[in-house]
PDB file of C-alpha atoms in Angstrom:
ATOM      1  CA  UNK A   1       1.405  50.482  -7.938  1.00 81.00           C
ATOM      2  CA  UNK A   2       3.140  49.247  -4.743  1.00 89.00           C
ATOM      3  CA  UNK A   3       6.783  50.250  -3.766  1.00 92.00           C
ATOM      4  CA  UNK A   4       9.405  48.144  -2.479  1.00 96.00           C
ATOM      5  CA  UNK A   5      12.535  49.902  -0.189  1.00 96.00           C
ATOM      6  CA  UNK A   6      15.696  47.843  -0.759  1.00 96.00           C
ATOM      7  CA  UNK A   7      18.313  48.471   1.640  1.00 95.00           C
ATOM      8  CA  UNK A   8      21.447  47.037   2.856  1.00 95.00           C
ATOM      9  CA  UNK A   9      22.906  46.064   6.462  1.00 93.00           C
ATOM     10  CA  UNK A  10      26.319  45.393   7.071  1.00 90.00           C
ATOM     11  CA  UNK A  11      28.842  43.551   9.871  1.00 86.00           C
ATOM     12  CA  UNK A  12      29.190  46.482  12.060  1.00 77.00           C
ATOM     13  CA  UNK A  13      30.737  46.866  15.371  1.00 74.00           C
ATOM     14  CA  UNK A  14      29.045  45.369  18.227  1.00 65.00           C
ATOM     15  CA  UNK A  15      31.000  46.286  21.142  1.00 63.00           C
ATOM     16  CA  UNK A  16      30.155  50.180  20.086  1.00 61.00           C
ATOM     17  CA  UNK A  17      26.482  49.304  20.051  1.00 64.00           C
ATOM     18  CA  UNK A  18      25.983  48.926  16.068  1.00 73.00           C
ATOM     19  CA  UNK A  19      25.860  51.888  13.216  1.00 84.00           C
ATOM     20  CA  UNK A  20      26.835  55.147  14.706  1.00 87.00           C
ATOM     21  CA  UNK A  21      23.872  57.560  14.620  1.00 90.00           C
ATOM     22  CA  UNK A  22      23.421  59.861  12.261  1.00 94.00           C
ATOM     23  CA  UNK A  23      21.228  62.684  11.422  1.00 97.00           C
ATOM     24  CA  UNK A  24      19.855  62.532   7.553  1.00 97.00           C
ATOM     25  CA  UNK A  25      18.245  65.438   6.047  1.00 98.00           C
ATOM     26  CA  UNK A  26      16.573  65.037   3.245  1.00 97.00           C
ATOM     27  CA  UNK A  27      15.668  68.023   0.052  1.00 96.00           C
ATOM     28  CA  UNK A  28      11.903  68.255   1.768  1.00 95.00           C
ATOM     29  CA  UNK A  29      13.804  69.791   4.695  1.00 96.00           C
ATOM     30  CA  UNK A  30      12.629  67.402   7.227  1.00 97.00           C
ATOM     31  CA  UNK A  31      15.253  65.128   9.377  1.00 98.00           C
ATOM     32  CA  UNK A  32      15.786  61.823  10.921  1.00 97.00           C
ATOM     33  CA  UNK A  33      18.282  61.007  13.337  1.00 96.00           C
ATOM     34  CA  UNK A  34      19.109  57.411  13.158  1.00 93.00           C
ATOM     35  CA  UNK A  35      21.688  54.939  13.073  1.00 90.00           C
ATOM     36  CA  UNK A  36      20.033  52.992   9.738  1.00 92.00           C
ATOM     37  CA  UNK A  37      19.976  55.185   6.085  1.00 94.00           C
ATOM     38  CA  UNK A  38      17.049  53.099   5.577  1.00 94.00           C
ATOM     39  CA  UNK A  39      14.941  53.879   8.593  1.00 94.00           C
ATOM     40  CA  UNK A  40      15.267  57.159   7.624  1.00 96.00           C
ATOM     41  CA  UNK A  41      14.665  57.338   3.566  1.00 96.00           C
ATOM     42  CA  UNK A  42      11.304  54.705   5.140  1.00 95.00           C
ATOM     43  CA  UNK A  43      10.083  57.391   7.114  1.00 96.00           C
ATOM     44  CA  UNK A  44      10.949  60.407   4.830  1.00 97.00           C
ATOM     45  CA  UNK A  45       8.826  58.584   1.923  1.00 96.00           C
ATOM     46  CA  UNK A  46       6.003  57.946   4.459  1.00 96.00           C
ATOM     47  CA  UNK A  47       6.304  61.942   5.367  1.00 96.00           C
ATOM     48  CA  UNK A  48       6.008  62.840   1.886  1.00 94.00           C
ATOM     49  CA  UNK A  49       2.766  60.469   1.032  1.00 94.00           C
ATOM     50  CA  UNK A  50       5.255  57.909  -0.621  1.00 93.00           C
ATOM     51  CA  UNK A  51       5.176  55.255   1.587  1.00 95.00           C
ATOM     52  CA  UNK A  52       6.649  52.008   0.799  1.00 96.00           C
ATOM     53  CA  UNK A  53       4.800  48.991   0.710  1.00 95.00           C
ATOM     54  CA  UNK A  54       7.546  46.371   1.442  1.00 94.00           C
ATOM     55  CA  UNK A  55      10.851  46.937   2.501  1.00 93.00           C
ATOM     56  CA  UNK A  56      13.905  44.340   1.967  1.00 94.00           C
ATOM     57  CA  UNK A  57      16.936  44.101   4.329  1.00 94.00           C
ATOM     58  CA  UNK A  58      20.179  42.614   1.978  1.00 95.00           C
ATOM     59  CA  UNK A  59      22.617  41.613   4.933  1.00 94.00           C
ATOM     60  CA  UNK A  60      24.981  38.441   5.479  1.00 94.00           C
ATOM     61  CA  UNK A  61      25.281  36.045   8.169  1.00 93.00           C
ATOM     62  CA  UNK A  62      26.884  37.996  10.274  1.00 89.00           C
ATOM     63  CA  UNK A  63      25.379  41.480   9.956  1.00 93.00           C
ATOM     64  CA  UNK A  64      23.846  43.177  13.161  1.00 92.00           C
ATOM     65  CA  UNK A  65      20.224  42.173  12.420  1.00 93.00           C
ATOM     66  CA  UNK A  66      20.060  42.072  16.343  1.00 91.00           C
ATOM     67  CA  UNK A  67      20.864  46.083  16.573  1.00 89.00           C
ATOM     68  CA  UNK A  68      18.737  46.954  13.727  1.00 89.00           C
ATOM     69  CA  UNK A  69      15.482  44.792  15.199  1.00 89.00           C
ATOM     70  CA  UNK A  70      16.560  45.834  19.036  1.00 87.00           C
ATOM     71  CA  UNK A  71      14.323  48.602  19.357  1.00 84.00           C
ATOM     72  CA  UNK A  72      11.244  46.414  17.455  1.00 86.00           C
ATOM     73  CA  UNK A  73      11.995  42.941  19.639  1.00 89.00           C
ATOM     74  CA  UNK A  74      12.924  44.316  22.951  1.00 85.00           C
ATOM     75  CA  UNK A  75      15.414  41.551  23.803  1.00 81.00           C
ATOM     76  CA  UNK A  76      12.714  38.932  23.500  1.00 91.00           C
ATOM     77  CA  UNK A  77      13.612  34.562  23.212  1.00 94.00           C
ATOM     78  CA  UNK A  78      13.816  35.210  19.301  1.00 94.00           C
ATOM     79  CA  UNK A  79      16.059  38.123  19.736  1.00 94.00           C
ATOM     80  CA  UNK A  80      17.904  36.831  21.693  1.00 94.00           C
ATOM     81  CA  UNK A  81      18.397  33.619  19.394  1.00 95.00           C
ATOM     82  CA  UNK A  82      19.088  36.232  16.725  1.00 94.00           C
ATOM     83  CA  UNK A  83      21.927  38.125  18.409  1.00 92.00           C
ATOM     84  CA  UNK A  84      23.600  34.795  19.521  1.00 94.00           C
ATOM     85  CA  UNK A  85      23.358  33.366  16.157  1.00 95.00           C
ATOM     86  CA  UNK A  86      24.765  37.549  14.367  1.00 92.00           C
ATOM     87  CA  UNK A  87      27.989  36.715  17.240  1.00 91.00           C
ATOM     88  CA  UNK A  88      28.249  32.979  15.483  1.00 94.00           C
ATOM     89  CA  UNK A  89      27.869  34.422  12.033  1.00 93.00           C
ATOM     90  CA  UNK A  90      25.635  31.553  11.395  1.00 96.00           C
ATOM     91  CA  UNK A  91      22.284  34.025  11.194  1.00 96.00           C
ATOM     92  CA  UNK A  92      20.123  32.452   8.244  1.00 96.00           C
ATOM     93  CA  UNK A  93      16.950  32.712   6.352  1.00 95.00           C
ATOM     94  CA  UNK A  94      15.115  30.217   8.307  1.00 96.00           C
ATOM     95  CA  UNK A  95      15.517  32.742  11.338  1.00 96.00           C
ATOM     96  CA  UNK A  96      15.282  35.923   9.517  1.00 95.00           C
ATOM     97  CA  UNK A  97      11.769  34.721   8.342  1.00 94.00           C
ATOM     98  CA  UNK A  98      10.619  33.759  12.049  1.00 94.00           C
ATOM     99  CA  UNK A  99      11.816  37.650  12.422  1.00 92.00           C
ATOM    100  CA  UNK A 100       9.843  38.735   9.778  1.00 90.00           C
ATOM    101  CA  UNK A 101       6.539  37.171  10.910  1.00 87.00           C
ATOM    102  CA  UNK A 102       6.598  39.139  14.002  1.00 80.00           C
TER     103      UNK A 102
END
């Protein structure tokens, strides 16, 4: 049976750098400190032999897909295509699935 992580990414603020971080702790006592709920619920199910199979971002046009993928894309052309396109607002699923092939 495979398992699918659905999780959601909003607007946030830019000139602060994105999501604030934050430290999640979880009932199996472990922790993640991260700025994204669902990098950390992603790595708590891997920890606990639960991994998910797929995961789905929900965002808009103008969420900060750039700050989530930064770490992942290093500022490369397509990330940098991506982070002009989440200042436009114009961000769509033509891009996000060049992302995704990565």
């Amino acid at each position: 049976m495979s398992h699918t992580l659905i999780t959601f990414l909003g607007k946030g603020t830019k000139e602060k750098g994105g999501y604030r971080e934050t430290c999640y702790i979880f009932d199996s006592g472990k922790s993640y400190r991260t700025s994204y709920f669902g990098i950390a619920l992603l790595r708590e199910l891997a920890a606990t032999g639960r991994p998910a199979d797929h995961v789905v971002v929900m965002g808009t046009s103008s969420s900060i897909w750039d700050a989530l993928l930064y770490e992942e894309m290093k500022e490369n052309d397509l990330w940098i295509k991506l982070s002009e396109r989440v200042e436009t607002g114009t961000v769509d699923d033509i891009l996000l699935e060049q992302v995704a092939s990565l």
